[in-house]
XYZ file of C-alpha atoms in Angstrom:
573
model
C 43.997 -0.646 1.022
C 45.269 3.048 1.591
C 48.417 2.375 -0.431
C 46.841 -0.002 -3.377
C 47.137 2.526 -5.782
C 51.078 3.425 -4.782
C 51.851 -0.164 -4.880
C 50.041 -1.218 -8.264
C 51.576 2.251 -9.823
C 55.146 1.337 -8.769
C 54.777 -2.325 -9.901
C 53.746 -1.147 -13.426
C 56.436 1.652 -13.674
C 59.019 -0.977 -12.471
C 58.283 -3.624 -14.856
C 58.425 -1.000 -17.903
C 60.971 0.739 -15.978
C 63.575 -2.170 -15.625
C 62.625 -3.217 -19.124
C 63.556 0.196 -20.597
C 66.996 0.651 -18.372
C 68.152 -2.922 -19.856
C 67.710 -1.460 -23.437
C 71.157 0.443 -23.324
C 72.405 -2.453 -21.384
C 72.010 -5.221 -23.613
C 73.355 -2.965 -26.457
C 76.541 -2.540 -24.484
C 76.692 -6.535 -23.976
C 75.995 -7.097 -27.561
C 78.588 -4.824 -28.592
C 81.019 -6.182 -26.167
C 80.229 -9.829 -27.127
C 80.491 -9.126 -30.702
C 83.805 -7.134 -30.470
C 85.525 -9.722 -28.122
C 84.328 -12.503 -30.676
C 85.041 -10.401 -34.109
C 88.028 -8.775 -33.066
C 89.442 -10.316 -29.805
C 90.627 -9.011 -26.311
C 92.385 -5.787 -27.888
C 89.174 -4.992 -29.374
C 87.255 -5.672 -26.105
C 90.016 -3.774 -24.275
C 89.292 -0.579 -26.642
C 85.464 -0.817 -25.676
C 86.492 -0.757 -22.240
C 88.342 2.106 -22.582
C 85.629 4.000 -24.376
C 83.137 3.071 -21.567
C 83.999 6.307 -19.640
C 82.627 8.426 -22.455
C 78.947 6.602 -22.342
C 79.086 6.989 -18.503
C 79.728 10.383 -19.208
C 76.756 10.805 -21.474
C 74.696 9.223 -18.868
C 76.054 11.524 -16.194
C 74.740 14.306 -18.258
C 71.299 12.949 -19.386
C 70.324 11.179 -15.826
C 71.371 14.123 -13.774
C 69.719 16.663 -16.041
C 66.540 14.417 -16.508
C 66.458 12.762 -13.357
C 66.771 16.187 -11.441
C 63.808 17.962 -13.752
C 61.951 14.702 -13.707
C 61.456 14.856 -10.173
C 60.130 18.467 -10.379
C 58.018 17.481 -13.462
C 56.439 14.556 -11.293
C 55.836 16.783 -8.328
C 54.133 19.484 -10.450
C 52.268 16.920 -12.228
C 50.972 15.698 -9.047
C 49.802 19.483 -8.166
C 48.158 19.238 -11.289
C 50.073 22.236 -12.206
C 50.741 21.545 -15.999
C 52.214 24.702 -16.974
C 54.984 24.513 -14.315
C 55.771 20.609 -15.691
C 55.708 21.876 -19.208
C 58.045 24.945 -18.533
C 60.564 22.816 -16.284
C 60.614 19.720 -19.543
C 61.255 22.515 -22.167
C 64.117 24.104 -20.192
C 65.762 20.692 -19.385
C 65.546 19.754 -22.725
C 67.150 22.660 -24.128
C 69.901 22.024 -21.537
C 70.544 18.609 -22.605
C 70.853 19.665 -25.943
C 72.923 22.516 -25.888
C 75.362 20.298 -23.620
C 75.491 17.612 -25.752
C 76.455 19.928 -28.903
C 79.158 21.671 -26.858
C 80.888 18.444 -25.417
C 80.718 16.576 -29.178
C 82.463 20.032 -30.552
C 85.135 19.906 -28.210
C 85.700 16.164 -27.838
C 86.080 15.949 -31.705
C 88.841 18.648 -31.697
C 90.591 17.253 -28.942
C 89.789 13.632 -29.709
C 93.602 12.428 -29.843
C 94.352 13.698 -26.440
C 91.083 12.505 -24.711
C 91.677 8.831 -26.342
C 95.180 8.960 -24.193
C 93.643 10.167 -21.439
C 91.077 7.627 -21.274
C 94.074 4.961 -20.822
C 94.733 4.263 -24.450
C 98.329 3.060 -25.087
C 100.205 3.812 -28.030
C 99.249 0.246 -29.481
C 95.522 0.651 -28.884
C 95.441 4.569 -29.888
C 94.862 3.972 -33.340
C 91.901 1.661 -32.802
C 90.863 3.799 -29.666
C 90.410 6.974 -32.070
C 88.102 4.686 -34.650
C 85.868 3.827 -31.808
C 85.344 6.995 -29.975
C 85.511 9.789 -32.891
C 81.960 8.193 -34.127
C 80.584 8.094 -29.942
C 81.833 11.676 -29.599
C 80.149 13.136 -32.402
C 76.846 11.523 -31.348
C 77.215 13.096 -27.799
C 73.760 15.166 -28.423
C 71.874 12.269 -29.116
C 73.085 10.125 -26.010
C 72.191 13.501 -23.599
C 68.804 14.186 -25.402
C 67.708 10.528 -25.243
C 67.996 9.922 -21.569
C 66.094 13.223 -20.871
C 63.530 12.333 -23.228
C 63.261 8.576 -21.526
C 62.612 9.832 -17.937
C 60.053 12.613 -19.243
C 57.842 9.989 -21.191
C 57.821 7.732 -18.081
C 57.156 10.567 -15.721
C 54.573 11.298 -18.132
C 52.330 8.288 -17.977
C 54.303 6.175 -21.006
C 56.631 3.516 -19.273
C 55.811 1.405 -21.978
C 56.964 3.651 -24.806
C 60.057 3.828 -22.840
C 60.615 0.535 -22.993
C 59.622 0.359 -26.733
C 62.142 2.581 -27.569
C 64.981 0.706 -25.862
C 63.833 -2.464 -27.607
C 64.394 -0.389 -30.778
C 67.621 0.253 -29.656
C 68.430 -3.493 -28.948
C 67.268 -4.578 -32.181
C 68.806 -2.089 -34.367
C 72.159 -2.305 -32.756
C 72.294 -6.153 -33.185
C 71.309 -6.058 -36.687
C 73.675 -3.288 -37.585
C 76.519 -4.847 -35.652
C 76.454 -8.139 -37.770
C 76.200 -6.035 -41.189
C 78.979 -3.600 -40.027
C 81.279 -5.817 -38.364
C 80.755 -9.400 -39.790
C 79.144 -8.641 -43.300
C 81.031 -5.422 -44.207
C 83.946 -6.135 -42.132
C 84.197 -2.359 -40.608
C 85.925 -3.386 -37.258
C 85.375 -1.208 -34.124
C 84.289 1.853 -36.432
C 81.016 -0.490 -37.035
C 80.775 -1.439 -33.631
C 80.388 2.443 -32.379
C 78.536 3.383 -35.448
C 75.704 0.725 -35.082
C 75.414 1.526 -31.276
C 74.947 5.563 -31.996
C 72.273 4.555 -34.860
C 70.626 2.668 -32.524
C 70.423 5.463 -30.031
C 69.210 7.762 -32.713
C 66.610 5.111 -33.568
C 65.419 5.125 -29.764
C 64.870 8.956 -29.477
C 62.637 8.896 -32.654
C 60.444 6.075 -30.890
C 60.737 8.362 -27.738
C 59.271 11.490 -29.712
C 56.187 10.036 -30.826
C 54.805 10.185 -27.168
C 54.219 13.886 -27.903
C 51.844 13.100 -30.808
C 49.570 11.356 -28.257
C 46.372 13.144 -27.057
C 46.751 11.896 -23.446
C 50.140 13.381 -23.123
C 50.602 16.329 -20.584
C 54.073 17.292 -21.744
C 54.365 18.747 -25.044
C 57.538 18.829 -27.124
C 58.996 22.200 -27.131
C 62.264 24.013 -26.139
C 62.459 26.749 -23.319
C 65.676 28.542 -22.941
C 66.613 27.410 -19.303
C 68.137 29.718 -16.690
C 70.975 29.517 -14.264
C 68.979 28.520 -11.359
C 66.892 26.112 -13.035
C 70.063 23.994 -14.202
C 71.354 24.168 -10.804
C 68.225 22.945 -9.499
C 68.240 20.097 -12.125
C 71.519 19.326 -11.019
C 71.380 19.525 -7.081
C 68.167 17.195 -7.525
C 69.760 14.708 -10.035
C 73.275 14.452 -8.904
C 72.664 11.685 -6.334
C 71.863 9.579 -8.918
C 73.624 11.111 -11.975
C 77.141 11.525 -10.440
C 77.241 7.608 -10.090
C 78.280 7.476 -13.706
C 81.020 10.022 -13.840
C 82.651 8.546 -10.562
C 82.326 5.057 -12.234
C 84.022 6.689 -15.225
C 86.983 7.873 -12.789
C 87.183 4.747 -11.450
C 87.258 2.703 -14.450
C 90.212 5.045 -16.103
C 92.256 4.777 -12.732
C 91.799 0.854 -12.425
C 92.313 0.317 -16.085
C 95.518 1.886 -15.868
C 96.606 0.400 -13.045
C 95.762 -3.141 -14.365
C 97.596 -2.147 -17.550
C 100.697 -0.968 -15.388
C 100.650 -3.330 -12.701
C 100.905 -6.378 -14.742
C 103.030 -5.640 -18.181
C 102.801 -9.318 -19.258
C 98.871 -9.805 -18.685
C 97.728 -6.081 -18.331
C 95.842 -6.198 -21.410
C 94.363 -9.353 -20.296
C 93.229 -8.083 -16.914
C 91.648 -4.986 -18.456
C 89.541 -7.417 -20.436
C 88.232 -9.623 -17.860
C 87.690 -5.810 -16.064
C 85.523 -5.149 -18.941
C 83.640 -8.393 -18.745
C 82.873 -7.594 -14.752
C 81.699 -4.221 -15.792
C 79.610 -5.340 -18.450
C 77.884 -7.937 -16.670
C 77.524 -5.691 -14.081
C 75.254 -3.536 -15.944
C 72.857 -6.163 -15.880
C 71.887 -6.007 -12.406
C 72.953 -2.255 -12.319
C 69.999 -1.596 -14.950
C 67.404 -3.673 -12.813
C 68.108 -1.959 -9.897
C 68.565 1.449 -11.628
C 64.748 0.744 -13.323
C 63.861 0.125 -9.648
C 65.165 3.259 -8.621
C 64.118 5.119 -11.318
C 60.422 3.740 -10.942
C 60.146 4.472 -7.317
C 61.463 8.179 -8.042
C 58.695 8.975 -11.032
C 55.669 7.450 -8.365
C 57.026 8.946 -5.456
C 57.433 12.275 -6.993
C 54.116 12.403 -8.188
C 52.757 10.936 -4.728
C 54.570 13.611 -3.137
C 52.824 16.264 -5.120
C 49.749 14.724 -4.070
C 50.764 14.675 -0.318
C 50.360 10.917 -0.008
C 53.476 10.180 2.198
C 51.783 6.958 3.251
C 52.082 5.998 -0.744
C 55.490 7.164 -0.990
C 56.594 5.157 1.961
C 54.618 2.069 0.873
C 56.558 2.139 -2.861
C 60.227 2.568 -1.008
C 59.611 -0.570 0.889
C 58.225 -2.576 -1.781
C 61.271 -1.433 -3.941
C 63.562 -2.648 -1.356
C 62.074 -5.967 -0.940
C 61.976 -6.617 -4.590
C 65.757 -5.287 -5.480
C 66.782 -7.539 -2.406
C 65.650 -10.539 -3.839
C 66.344 -10.098 -7.340
C 70.175 -9.426 -6.100
C 70.141 -12.548 -4.477
C 69.364 -14.473 -7.475
C 71.582 -12.916 -9.741
C 74.622 -12.956 -7.397
C 74.112 -16.954 -7.165
C 73.498 -17.251 -10.962
C 76.812 -15.335 -11.663
C 79.040 -17.277 -9.117
C 77.787 -20.387 -10.370
C 78.343 -19.318 -14.109
C 81.312 -17.466 -13.434
C 84.004 -19.570 -15.882
C 80.954 -20.096 -18.853
C 80.574 -16.155 -18.893
C 84.200 -15.264 -19.312
C 84.470 -17.908 -22.111
C 81.329 -16.583 -23.640
C 83.281 -12.981 -23.973
C 85.931 -14.799 -26.011
C 88.294 -15.031 -23.046
C 89.724 -18.571 -23.218
C 93.548 -18.237 -21.642
C 93.978 -21.153 -19.514
C 95.700 -20.408 -16.406
C 94.636 -16.844 -16.432
C 91.027 -18.101 -16.775
C 91.038 -19.828 -13.210
C 92.016 -16.590 -11.576
C 89.676 -14.518 -13.323
C 86.599 -16.674 -12.461
C 87.485 -16.502 -8.841
C 87.738 -12.782 -9.161
C 84.202 -12.662 -10.876
C 82.733 -15.069 -8.029
C 83.779 -12.724 -5.720
C 82.600 -9.683 -7.512
C 78.882 -11.508 -7.364
C 78.653 -11.198 -3.740
C 78.625 -7.144 -4.499
C 75.249 -7.788 -6.507
C 73.246 -9.222 -3.682
C 74.163 -6.306 -1.643
C 73.608 -3.210 -4.325
C 69.921 -3.057 -5.033
C 69.372 -1.376 -1.722
C 72.086 1.269 -2.135
C 70.658 1.967 -5.350
C 66.841 2.275 -4.827
C 67.842 4.350 -1.413
C 69.887 6.844 -3.488
C 67.043 7.463 -5.633
C 64.595 7.759 -2.386
C 66.556 9.919 -0.758
C 66.797 12.443 -3.656
C 63.203 12.486 -4.625
C 61.982 13.268 -1.124
C 64.621 16.169 -0.828
C 67.399 14.709 1.236
C 69.682 15.401 -1.686
C 72.836 15.816 0.442
C 72.284 12.298 1.911
C 71.918 10.748 -1.904
C 74.785 12.514 -3.390
C 76.986 11.630 0.006
C 75.963 7.985 -0.505
C 76.811 8.062 -4.367
C 80.235 9.786 -3.836
C 81.245 7.311 -1.398
C 79.772 4.274 -3.131
C 80.826 4.846 -6.322
C 84.197 6.990 -5.959
C 85.964 7.352 -2.222
C 85.164 3.768 -0.966
C 86.282 2.306 -4.520
C 89.230 4.205 -4.940
C 90.551 4.023 -1.158
C 90.130 -0.018 -1.672
C 91.377 0.162 -4.702
C 94.697 1.521 -4.068
C 95.635 -0.985 -1.665
C 93.837 -3.942 -2.930
C 95.073 -4.016 -6.925
C 98.310 -3.547 -6.512
C 98.500 -6.428 -4.338
C 95.987 -8.795 -5.700
C 95.192 -7.660 -9.219
C 91.983 -8.297 -10.657
C 90.793 -10.733 -7.744
C 91.511 -7.443 -5.515
C 89.811 -5.511 -8.053
C 86.585 -7.755 -7.219
C 87.050 -7.353 -3.413
C 86.737 -3.162 -4.278
C 83.270 -3.876 -5.297
C 82.151 -5.982 -2.059
C 83.604 -3.496 0.292
C 82.172 -0.651 -1.077
C 78.482 -2.063 -1.447
C 78.699 -3.570 2.333
C 80.092 -0.526 3.864
C 77.304 1.499 2.096
C 74.595 -0.402 3.074
C 75.329 -0.575 6.951
C 75.580 3.328 6.397
C 72.045 3.156 4.595
C 70.688 1.140 7.566
C 71.978 3.456 10.065
C 70.791 6.653 8.393
C 67.074 5.214 8.022
C 66.962 4.273 11.483
C 68.463 7.456 13.391
C 67.542 10.038 10.732
C 64.042 9.760 11.403
C 63.313 9.767 7.465
C 59.761 8.508 8.517
C 58.963 11.529 10.458
C 60.526 13.769 7.704
C 58.197 12.733 5.266
C 55.346 12.983 7.376
C 55.817 16.243 8.023
C 56.605 17.452 4.568
C 54.430 15.748 2.633
C 51.279 16.388 4.706
C 48.497 18.378 4.303
C 48.237 21.390 6.659
C 44.464 22.028 5.932
C 41.489 19.814 6.348
C 41.569 16.630 3.729
C 39.385 13.564 3.445
C 40.509 10.688 1.568
C 38.817 7.175 1.233
C 39.437 4.391 -1.124
C 36.423 2.317 -2.160
C 36.233 -1.077 -4.420
C 33.879 -0.485 -7.437
C 31.355 -3.073 -6.413
C 27.861 -3.219 -5.123
C 27.277 -1.021 -2.173
C 30.346 0.912 -2.740
C 27.881 4.126 -3.495
C 25.768 3.980 -0.524
C 28.791 3.855 1.693
C 30.566 6.442 -0.163
C 27.078 8.949 -0.024
C 27.343 8.010 3.819
C 30.834 8.960 4.198
C 30.243 12.148 2.414
C 27.279 13.169 4.486
C 29.341 12.837 7.487
C 32.000 14.798 6.139
C 29.826 17.856 5.240
C 28.416 17.821 8.862
C 31.762 17.627 10.340
C 33.060 20.483 7.935
C 30.018 22.599 8.490
C 29.605 23.102 4.893
C 26.530 25.122 3.478
C 23.906 23.018 1.648
C 25.165 24.279 -1.791
C 28.552 22.907 -1.373
C 27.120 19.630 0.368
C 24.649 19.421 -2.689
C 27.531 19.522 -5.500
C 29.898 17.235 -3.756
C 27.248 14.598 -3.666
C 26.018 15.241 -7.083
C 29.568 15.143 -8.826
C 30.741 12.370 -7.087
C 27.850 9.994 -7.511
C 27.237 11.192 -11.114
C 30.920 10.780 -11.857
C 31.457 7.588 -10.536
C 27.992 6.307 -12.264
C 29.573 7.289 -15.776
C 32.770 5.552 -14.676
C 30.937 2.503 -13.871
C 28.906 2.334 -16.902
C 31.630 3.268 -19.518
C 35.280 3.020 -18.087
C 35.069 -0.460 -17.086
C 34.910 -3.223 -19.656
C 34.144 -6.916 -19.143
C 37.155 -7.987 -17.169
C 37.904 -10.063 -13.592
C 40.042 -7.172 -12.555
C 39.199 -5.591 -9.203
C 38.639 -1.803 -9.707
C 38.998 0.832 -7.202
C 38.122 4.667 -6.723
C 39.593 7.123 -4.567
C 37.815 10.144 -3.508
C 39.348 13.159 -1.909
C 38.177 16.421 -0.557
C 40.465 19.288 0.365
C 39.766 22.476 1.940
C 41.621 25.073 0.472
C 40.462 28.092 2.810
C 37.024 28.156 1.866
C 37.439 26.173 -1.461
C 36.589 22.650 -1.804
C 38.634 20.829 -4.146
C 37.670 17.403 -5.188
C 39.711 14.618 -6.614
C 38.465 11.606 -7.780
C 41.427 8.725 -8.636
C 40.279 5.677 -10.636
C 42.208 2.839 -12.017
C 39.667 1.685 -14.682
C 40.463 2.226 -18.640
C 40.974 5.223 -19.708
C 38.059 7.438 -19.500
C 37.221 10.854 -19.218
C 33.283 11.342 -17.842
C 33.748 14.984 -19.000
C 33.426 13.849 -22.708
C 29.453 13.787 -22.385
C 28.727 10.044 -22.944
C 25.714 8.677 -21.968
C 21.781 9.365 -22.585
C 20.364 12.749 -22.307
C 20.220 12.908 -18.587
C 23.712 12.120 -18.156
C 24.991 14.795 -20.643
C 22.517 17.133 -18.856
C 23.914 16.371 -15.149
C 27.512 16.673 -16.652
C 27.105 19.988 -18.313
C 25.568 21.685 -15.126
C 28.497 20.243 -13.118
C 30.938 21.729 -15.691
C 28.900 25.195 -15.690
C 28.774 25.081 -12.047
C 32.165 24.166 -11.013
C 34.777 26.697 -10.826
C 37.391 24.633 -12.512
C 37.467 21.058 -13.660
C 40.068 19.062 -15.673
C 40.458 15.359 -16.434
C 44.027 14.185 -16.728
C 45.999 10.588 -17.076
C 48.902 9.926 -14.545
C 50.871 7.126 -14.139
C 48.185 4.619 -14.811
C 45.349 6.100 -13.250
C 42.752 8.711 -14.433
C 42.620 11.839 -12.193
C 39.196 14.321 -12.079
C 39.817 17.738 -10.482
C 36.477 19.759 -9.601
C 36.757 23.189 -7.922
C 33.507 23.803 -6.122
């Protein structure tokens, strides 16, 4: 039962986290599908050439937002709202400044950048049309990712998923309008995606009008040390995107130059492989992001058992999901390629073989992604960064230079399998010989005395709770006043939770009572999984209100928060 809270929180954040991650992925998939069918393989090749730009936006947003999100989660776990808001305001400012500077520079040098991205003279005019719009919206893309992480960390993963749904619906609607009805071509494809991202950002902003939000929307000028800390904490996950951008640039160039006759077709196939890889990638990223959010807050609470439970639960889920998706990709390889508008007969067979080989890497990737997020969150940033560099850059390029030249698109598919397989073996070795469990237990355990018990909210729980607290007071040799108020606060708050927080449902509810010795002060934390309910709101009859008023007057400090999917009550006696 000790890890029930951690696992239930993770499952909730996992579901909405995957939905959220799939938003941009589905938008990209919609774009690629419609571009391939409305414009053809040339348009698909241009969209693929532009992909490194979107990956760069993800690098900036995820690195800053993810790194800050770990700090925000830990501060929320410590009930340090002022510190959490300081981090949020500064990372939001850093993201906006970064996006504006990139947009200005890229628009000035857009022709050179398009050529650098691999656009041949024949593709350059269309690449300029597509990317000019994308460059102008850089601040939106960066801020969207920062806001999405912050909103999830602040206990609103459902809203983050709703924003992703808004991106999907807007993008699909505008794609059909701009490309099919108005015949705007690639400009319409890029404009629809950028407008959709703006809609998603506006949806995320509504979170800060919610009275339960712990974070407030504001800007705070970041210091150099703060930005450095965000980058260090977020680089393990965020760096994957810039490495993917470089790899795509190199592999696109190799495919175009290595086979002049079918180079464009090979790049288009690579585009399909990459586009389809974003589906399992989004699911694994969502699983990793959910784990990072929950683990960071549990870390602030010094709940090392819950942290490990979340990590292991995440591994089991992504391993099973990876196997299922790998089988689906392998079985439907040819139909997937045809769906994207690639119907070249002889070349299609080779492309289908490559896609089936690539599918094997999907079965391996999930463990690597979740482990990277886990290492980053617990403070093993060097492990996370090293794994990301190996998996997304060093191994990919080393294998790619050898295999693509010899086997073309089939060699490219083998590159994915080799990279994921080697990194998976490395993960197992580090987890076993790196003593990760011992590290977490030592770093995320209380040094002072602490008592914590979990109780199902049912008949008999109150009696058991009273007995445990009585034994605690005797063991810690607390004076009569502290003992009396510990019993009074726990019993009265629990009674109010049971009377007013639980509706008519068969769901099982739990409450966790934690008492911490803070150098003579007793800090009491009550956590429950009932409906959002604050006992300090003074509901109930006159006796209830009188007792709650007494608790508020006698306590040195009291506060109610809604974090993850739980209620938290803090009282310092």
